[in-house]
Amino acid sequence: MATTALFRATVRAIRAATPDGAALRIRQPVLESPVQWMANEPLPQHLMIDETPATLIGGVFPSLLDEAGALRGGHDLWGDGLPLELSRERCTRIARSRFADAESASLDEGFAALRALGDQIALAQRTSVARTSGLCVEASSAYRGRAQAGLWVFSYRLRVRNESDEPVRLLGRHWMIRNADGSVHAEVPKWGAGIVGQTPLLSPGAAFEYASGTSLSSPNGSIGGAIRAERGDGHTFEAAVGCFPLLSSPSDD
C-alpha cells in the first residue's frame, strides 16, 4: 500500500513537472555542479563537460541506477543522448518500472525521488534555454543567501553546447543584470576578454560550463544577454542567453 501511494504521489509530481505536455529536462542542481563560483569552494569555475545520461541521472536520481552504475531499464526506457528530455509518458514509465514491485524500491528512495522532482521543478523556473545558429545556451540560477551588506546573493551556471556540425569558439559575453522592477542593476560590457578569461573551442557535440554570480539590492531580479562566438571560417555571431530569473527564498522576500 505504501509503495502504491508513493507511486501515485510521484505521478502527481511528474504532472506538475510537465505542464501542458512539456518535456522534463533533467538538470543537475546549480549548487551541486562540478563548477562553482565562490572562492571558498574547492571546485573549478569552468570546464568542458563530459557527461552521459547515466552520470546525469546518477547525480539527480541515484536510485534509478543499478549496482553497476547503468540506468535501470536500459535504452528502451531512457533512449540516449543529451540534453536528457523526458516526456510525461516516459517519466511515468520510469516511475512505474521502479515501483511496480513493492520489493524493488524502499520508501526512502521514493521520498528522495519526490524531493528531487520538486528540485527539478524549482530549477526549471530559474532556467532559460536559447538556441542560436547551432549553439544551445542553458542558464540557471540559485539563491545563496544574504551578504553582510544586506544584499541578496545569487550563483548562476551557464552551459553552452555546440549542436552544429562544425567547431565554434566562444569569444566573450554581454550581461544585463536587472532588478525585479526592470531597472538595470549592473552591466557586463561587450565583449570583454573571453568568458571568465576563457575562449574555449567547442567541437560538434561538445559543451562548456562555467559558474559565476551576482548580488542584488532587492530579493529578485533577472539576467539576460548574449555570447559572442566564431566559426572556423572567421564568421562571428551573437548567441542569445535567454533572460533567466534570480529568485530568493520566499522567507527572504
mmCIF file of C-alpha atoms in Angstrom:
data_model
loop_
_atom_site.group_PDB
_atom_site.id
_atom_site.type_symbol
_atom_site.label_atom_id
_atom_site.label_comp_id
_atom_site.label_asym_id
_atom_site.label_seq_id
_atom_site.Cartn_x
_atom_site.Cartn_y
_atom_site.Cartn_z
ATOM 1 C CA MET A 1 0.000 0.000 0.000
ATOM 2 C CA ALA A 2 2.771 2.441 0.901
ATOM 3 C CA THR A 3 4.547 1.794 -2.385
ATOM 4 C CA THR A 4 1.314 2.336 -4.323
ATOM 5 C CA ALA A 5 0.716 5.642 -2.538
ATOM 6 C CA LEU A 6 4.280 6.678 -3.260
ATOM 7 C CA PHE A 7 3.863 5.852 -6.947
ATOM 8 C CA ARG A 8 0.695 7.958 -7.108
ATOM 9 C CA ALA A 9 2.454 10.866 -5.409
ATOM 10 C CA THR A 10 5.306 10.529 -7.894
ATOM 11 C CA VAL A 11 2.873 10.598 -10.829
ATOM 12 C CA ARG A 12 1.329 13.802 -9.459
ATOM 13 C CA ALA A 13 4.790 15.338 -9.194
ATOM 14 C CA ILE A 14 5.579 14.277 -12.761
ATOM 15 C CA ARG A 15 2.406 16.008 -13.963
ATOM 16 C CA ALA A 16 3.449 19.170 -12.146
ATOM 17 C CA ALA A 17 6.897 18.933 -13.756
ATOM 18 C CA THR A 18 5.488 18.519 -17.281
ATOM 19 C CA PRO A 19 2.742 21.166 -17.661
ATOM 20 C CA ASP A 20 0.905 21.365 -20.970
ATOM 21 C CA GLY A 21 2.776 18.364 -22.337
ATOM 22 C CA ALA A 22 6.228 19.910 -21.884
ATOM 23 C CA ALA A 23 9.179 17.556 -21.510
ATOM 24 C CA LEU A 24 11.035 17.259 -18.220
ATOM 25 C CA ARG A 25 14.609 18.323 -18.868
ATOM 26 C CA ILE A 26 16.879 16.768 -16.251
ATOM 27 C CA ARG A 27 19.403 19.240 -14.838
ATOM 28 C CA GLN A 28 21.998 18.999 -12.123
ATOM 29 C CA PRO A 29 21.211 21.467 -9.318
ATOM 30 C CA VAL A 30 23.337 24.599 -9.606
ATOM 31 C CA LEU A 31 24.914 24.246 -6.173
ATOM 32 C CA GLU A 32 25.848 20.612 -6.918
ATOM 33 C CA SER A 33 27.506 21.354 -10.264
ATOM 34 C CA PRO A 34 31.160 20.465 -10.890
ATOM 35 C CA VAL A 35 31.799 24.192 -11.431
ATOM 36 C CA GLN A 36 31.331 26.743 -8.669
ATOM 37 C CA TRP A 37 31.769 30.465 -8.265
ATOM 38 C CA MET A 38 32.618 31.311 -4.677
ATOM 39 C CA ALA A 39 36.292 31.371 -3.740
ATOM 40 C CA ASN A 40 35.836 29.101 -0.706
ATOM 41 C CA GLU A 41 34.513 26.243 -2.847
ATOM 42 C CA PRO A 42 37.299 23.847 -3.951
ATOM 43 C CA LEU A 43 35.902 23.364 -7.449
ATOM 44 C CA PRO A 44 36.865 24.947 -10.784
ATOM 45 C CA GLN A 45 34.897 27.866 -12.148
ATOM 46 C CA HIS A 46 34.808 26.423 -15.669
ATOM 47 C CA LEU A 47 35.369 23.148 -17.528
ATOM 48 C CA MET A 48 34.470 21.193 -20.622
ATOM 49 C CA ILE A 49 31.589 18.830 -19.827
ATOM 50 C CA ASP A 50 31.933 15.091 -20.391
ATOM 51 C CA GLU A 51 28.554 13.784 -19.300
ATOM 52 C CA THR A 52 26.344 10.808 -20.141
ATOM 53 C CA PRO A 53 22.679 10.136 -19.324
ATOM 54 C CA ALA A 54 23.804 7.721 -16.610
ATOM 55 C CA THR A 55 26.142 10.176 -14.886
ATOM 56 C CA LEU A 56 23.493 12.916 -15.044
ATOM 57 C CA ILE A 57 20.741 10.712 -13.630
ATOM 58 C CA GLY A 58 23.118 9.306 -11.023
ATOM 59 C CA GLY A 59 23.653 12.783 -9.625
ATOM 60 C CA VAL A 60 19.935 13.623 -9.504
ATOM 61 C CA PHE A 61 18.089 10.307 -9.056
ATOM 62 C CA PRO A 62 20.717 7.821 -7.818
ATOM 63 C CA SER A 63 18.153 5.078 -7.121
ATOM 64 C CA LEU A 64 17.490 4.823 -10.873
ATOM 65 C CA LEU A 65 20.956 3.324 -11.403
ATOM 66 C CA ASP A 66 21.669 -0.344 -10.863
ATOM 67 C CA GLU A 67 24.605 -1.744 -8.880
ATOM 68 C CA ALA A 68 26.871 -1.446 -11.938
ATOM 69 C CA GLY A 69 26.055 2.232 -12.415
ATOM 70 C CA ALA A 70 23.871 1.665 -15.501
ATOM 71 C CA LEU A 71 20.392 3.119 -15.962
ATOM 72 C CA ARG A 72 17.696 0.697 -14.868
ATOM 73 C CA GLY A 73 15.528 -0.300 -17.803
ATOM 74 C CA GLY A 74 18.171 0.272 -20.465
ATOM 75 C CA HIS A 75 17.896 2.034 -23.789
ATOM 76 C CA ASP A 76 14.240 1.142 -24.437
ATOM 77 C CA LEU A 77 13.183 3.059 -21.336
ATOM 78 C CA TRP A 78 15.580 6.001 -21.471
ATOM 79 C CA GLY A 79 16.720 6.458 -25.055
ATOM 80 C CA ASP A 80 20.108 8.155 -25.295
ATOM 81 C CA GLY A 81 21.838 11.429 -25.868
ATOM 82 C CA LEU A 82 21.975 14.769 -24.088
ATOM 83 C CA PRO A 83 20.310 17.006 -23.131
ATOM 84 C CA LEU A 84 18.062 14.478 -21.398
ATOM 85 C CA GLU A 85 14.455 15.490 -22.029
ATOM 86 C CA LEU A 86 11.741 13.079 -20.928
ATOM 87 C CA SER A 87 8.088 13.194 -21.897
ATOM 88 C CA ARG A 88 5.432 12.792 -19.219
ATOM 89 C CA GLU A 89 4.678 9.320 -20.564
ATOM 90 C CA ARG A 90 8.335 8.281 -20.365
ATOM 91 C CA CYS A 91 8.685 9.699 -16.835
ATOM 92 C CA THR A 92 5.618 7.725 -15.742
ATOM 93 C CA ARG A 93 7.005 4.558 -17.311
ATOM 94 C CA ILE A 94 10.271 5.055 -15.433
ATOM 95 C CA ALA A 95 8.426 5.563 -12.135
ATOM 96 C CA ARG A 96 6.238 2.520 -12.781
ATOM 97 C CA SER A 97 9.266 0.366 -13.563
ATOM 98 C CA ARG A 98 10.709 1.311 -10.161
ATOM 99 C CA PHE A 99 7.563 0.944 -8.064
ATOM 100 C CA ALA A 100 5.769 -1.907 -9.856
ATOM 101 C CA ASP A 101 7.271 -4.372 -7.402
ATOM 102 C CA ALA A 102 6.962 -3.434 -3.722
ATOM 103 C CA GLU A 103 10.348 -5.000 -3.093
ATOM 104 C CA SER A 104 12.115 -3.049 -5.835
ATOM 105 C CA ALA A 105 12.312 0.306 -4.081
ATOM 106 C CA SER A 106 12.426 1.486 -0.489
ATOM 107 C CA LEU A 107 10.270 4.280 0.858
ATOM 108 C CA ASP A 108 13.421 6.302 1.485
ATOM 109 C CA GLU A 109 14.330 6.041 -2.218
ATOM 110 C CA GLY A 110 10.827 7.074 -3.203
ATOM 111 C CA PHE A 111 10.779 10.129 -0.966
ATOM 112 C CA ALA A 112 14.238 11.097 -2.197
ATOM 113 C CA ALA A 113 12.956 10.877 -5.796
ATOM 114 C CA LEU A 114 9.975 13.066 -4.898
ATOM 115 C CA ARG A 115 12.274 15.684 -3.384
ATOM 116 C CA ALA A 116 14.477 15.563 -6.477
ATOM 117 C CA LEU A 117 11.435 16.055 -8.721
ATOM 118 C CA GLY A 118 10.481 19.101 -6.660
ATOM 119 C CA ASP A 119 14.013 20.429 -7.050
ATOM 120 C CA GLN A 120 13.792 19.924 -10.821
ATOM 121 C CA ILE A 121 10.545 21.915 -10.951
ATOM 122 C CA ALA A 122 12.113 24.771 -8.965
ATOM 123 C CA LEU A 123 15.237 24.683 -11.132
ATOM 124 C CA ALA A 124 13.188 24.872 -14.333
ATOM 125 C CA GLN A 125 11.587 28.073 -13.009
ATOM 126 C CA ARG A 126 15.081 29.566 -12.687
ATOM 127 C CA THR A 127 16.372 28.444 -16.076
ATOM 128 C CA SER A 128 16.347 29.685 -19.659
ATOM 129 C CA VAL A 129 17.261 27.776 -22.821
ATOM 130 C CA ALA A 130 18.078 29.578 -26.085
ATOM 131 C CA ARG A 131 19.368 28.295 -29.421
ATOM 132 C CA THR A 132 21.167 30.457 -31.975
ATOM 133 C CA SER A 133 22.925 29.192 -35.102
ATOM 134 C CA GLY A 134 23.654 25.784 -33.615
ATOM 135 C CA LEU A 135 24.647 26.940 -30.127
ATOM 136 C CA CYS A 136 22.393 25.959 -27.234
ATOM 137 C CA VAL A 137 22.840 28.131 -24.144
ATOM 138 C CA GLU A 138 21.229 26.947 -20.919
ATOM 139 C CA ALA A 139 21.402 29.278 -17.908
ATOM 140 C CA SER A 140 20.231 28.524 -14.358
ATOM 141 C CA SER A 141 20.443 30.402 -11.069
ATOM 142 C CA ALA A 142 20.404 29.570 -7.354
ATOM 143 C CA TYR A 143 19.938 31.742 -4.287
ATOM 144 C CA ARG A 144 22.913 31.871 -1.891
ATOM 145 C CA GLY A 145 21.582 33.992 0.972
ATOM 146 C CA ARG A 146 22.147 37.478 2.345
ATOM 147 C CA ALA A 147 25.527 39.172 2.474
ATOM 148 C CA GLN A 148 26.703 41.296 5.392
ATOM 149 C CA ALA A 149 25.891 44.420 3.401
ATOM 150 C CA GLY A 150 22.265 43.305 3.228
ATOM 151 C CA LEU A 151 22.441 42.299 -0.434
ATOM 152 C CA TRP A 152 20.824 39.188 -1.886
ATOM 153 C CA VAL A 153 23.479 36.886 -3.390
ATOM 154 C CA PHE A 154 22.968 34.502 -6.319
ATOM 155 C CA SER A 155 25.058 31.956 -8.185
ATOM 156 C CA TYR A 156 24.387 31.090 -11.782
ATOM 157 C CA ARG A 157 25.622 28.453 -14.211
ATOM 158 C CA LEU A 158 25.857 28.575 -17.989
ATOM 159 C CA ARG A 159 26.211 25.549 -20.187
ATOM 160 C CA VAL A 160 26.974 26.171 -23.865
ATOM 161 C CA ARG A 161 26.606 23.161 -26.151
ATOM 162 C CA ASN A 162 27.649 23.111 -29.813
ATOM 163 C CA GLU A 163 24.788 21.413 -31.647
ATOM 164 C CA SER A 164 26.136 22.320 -35.085
ATOM 165 C CA ASP A 165 28.359 20.201 -37.318
ATOM 166 C CA GLU A 166 31.405 22.494 -37.175
ATOM 167 C CA PRO A 167 33.674 23.823 -34.410
ATOM 168 C CA VAL A 168 32.756 27.070 -32.663
ATOM 169 C CA ARG A 169 34.951 29.216 -30.422
ATOM 170 C CA LEU A 170 33.442 31.292 -27.620
ATOM 171 C CA LEU A 171 34.917 34.795 -27.507
ATOM 172 C CA GLY A 172 33.064 36.889 -24.953
ATOM 173 C CA ARG A 173 29.807 37.701 -23.199
ATOM 174 C CA HIS A 174 27.472 40.594 -22.526
ATOM 175 C CA TRP A 175 25.200 40.708 -19.461
ATOM 176 C CA MET A 176 22.346 42.890 -18.306
ATOM 177 C CA ILE A 177 21.531 42.254 -14.649
ATOM 178 C CA ARG A 178 18.175 43.731 -13.666
ATOM 179 C CA ASN A 179 16.188 44.260 -10.501
ATOM 180 C CA ALA A 180 12.665 42.925 -10.217
ATOM 181 C CA ASP A 181 11.230 46.262 -11.436
ATOM 182 C CA GLY A 182 13.272 46.036 -14.645
ATOM 183 C CA SER A 183 15.821 48.668 -13.708
ATOM 184 C CA VAL A 184 19.444 47.878 -14.552
ATOM 185 C CA HIS A 185 21.444 46.763 -11.530
ATOM 186 C CA ALA A 186 24.704 46.113 -13.415
ATOM 187 C CA GLU A 187 26.028 45.528 -16.921
ATOM 188 C CA VAL A 188 28.936 43.396 -18.096
ATOM 189 C CA PRO A 189 30.046 45.369 -21.172
ATOM 190 C CA LYS A 190 30.606 43.889 -24.606
ATOM 191 C CA TRP A 191 32.546 41.723 -25.064
ATOM 192 C CA GLY A 192 35.370 41.593 -22.612
ATOM 193 C CA ALA A 193 38.321 39.201 -22.672
ATOM 194 C CA GLY A 194 36.718 35.809 -23.113
ATOM 195 C CA ILE A 195 34.274 34.084 -20.774
ATOM 196 C CA VAL A 196 35.702 34.044 -17.241
ATOM 197 C CA GLY A 197 39.004 34.536 -19.049
ATOM 198 C CA GLN A 198 38.481 31.560 -21.376
ATOM 199 C CA THR A 199 37.964 31.274 -25.147
ATOM 200 C CA PRO A 200 37.116 27.561 -25.449
ATOM 201 C CA LEU A 201 36.862 25.816 -28.815
ATOM 202 C CA LEU A 202 33.778 23.591 -28.921
ATOM 203 C CA SER A 203 33.861 20.703 -31.346
ATOM 204 C CA PRO A 204 30.472 19.398 -32.584
ATOM 205 C CA GLY A 205 28.572 17.964 -29.625
ATOM 206 C CA ALA A 206 30.943 19.446 -27.024
ATOM 207 C CA ALA A 207 29.767 21.546 -24.083
ATOM 208 C CA PHE A 208 31.433 24.202 -21.936
ATOM 209 C CA GLU A 209 30.126 25.052 -18.488
ATOM 210 C CA TYR A 210 31.025 27.856 -16.129
ATOM 211 C CA ALA A 211 29.781 29.385 -12.894
ATOM 212 C CA SER A 212 29.558 32.963 -11.785
ATOM 213 C CA GLY A 213 27.415 35.090 -9.511
ATOM 214 C CA THR A 214 25.998 38.453 -8.612
ATOM 215 C CA SER A 215 24.364 40.335 -5.785
ATOM 216 C CA LEU A 216 21.184 42.407 -5.865
ATOM 217 C CA SER A 217 19.808 45.133 -3.647
ATOM 218 C CA SER A 218 16.358 43.516 -3.962
ATOM 219 C CA PRO A 219 15.287 39.882 -3.363
ATOM 220 C CA ASN A 220 14.531 39.084 -7.015
ATOM 221 C CA GLY A 221 15.812 40.025 -10.450
ATOM 222 C CA SER A 222 16.982 38.572 -13.736
ATOM 223 C CA ILE A 223 19.942 38.220 -16.087
ATOM 224 C CA GLY A 224 19.968 38.129 -19.871
ATOM 225 C CA GLY A 225 22.418 38.814 -22.635
ATOM 226 C CA ALA A 226 24.470 37.129 -25.313
ATOM 227 C CA ILE A 227 27.664 35.232 -26.051
ATOM 228 C CA ARG A 228 29.891 36.180 -28.962
ATOM 229 C CA ALA A 229 31.111 33.179 -30.938
ATOM 230 C CA GLU A 230 33.222 32.499 -34.027
ATOM 231 C CA ARG A 231 33.131 29.703 -36.584
ATOM 232 C CA GLY A 232 36.175 28.237 -38.250
ATOM 233 C CA ASP A 233 35.736 30.446 -41.330
ATOM 234 C CA GLY A 234 36.040 33.563 -39.171
ATOM 235 C CA HIS A 235 32.308 34.349 -39.170
ATOM 236 C CA THR A 236 31.233 35.776 -35.794
ATOM 237 C CA PHE A 237 27.726 35.859 -34.374
ATOM 238 C CA GLU A 238 25.858 36.559 -31.143
ATOM 239 C CA ALA A 239 24.217 33.601 -29.395
ATOM 240 C CA ALA A 240 21.333 34.699 -27.200
ATOM 241 C CA VAL A 241 21.274 33.962 -23.489
ATOM 242 C CA GLY A 242 17.593 33.929 -22.608
ATOM 243 C CA CYS A 243 16.563 36.020 -19.615
ATOM 244 C CA PHE A 244 16.581 33.810 -16.513
ATOM 245 C CA PRO A 245 15.217 34.717 -13.071
ATOM 246 C CA LEU A 246 17.119 35.390 -9.878
ATOM 247 C CA LEU A 247 14.673 34.314 -7.170
ATOM 248 C CA SER A 248 15.350 34.384 -3.443
ATOM 249 C CA SER A 249 13.771 32.055 -0.921
ATOM 250 C CA PRO A 250 10.183 33.055 -0.048
ATOM 251 C CA SER A 251 11.179 33.595 3.595
ATOM 252 C CA ASP A 252 13.705 36.204 2.490
ATOM 253 C CA ASP A 253 11.447 38.288 0.247
#
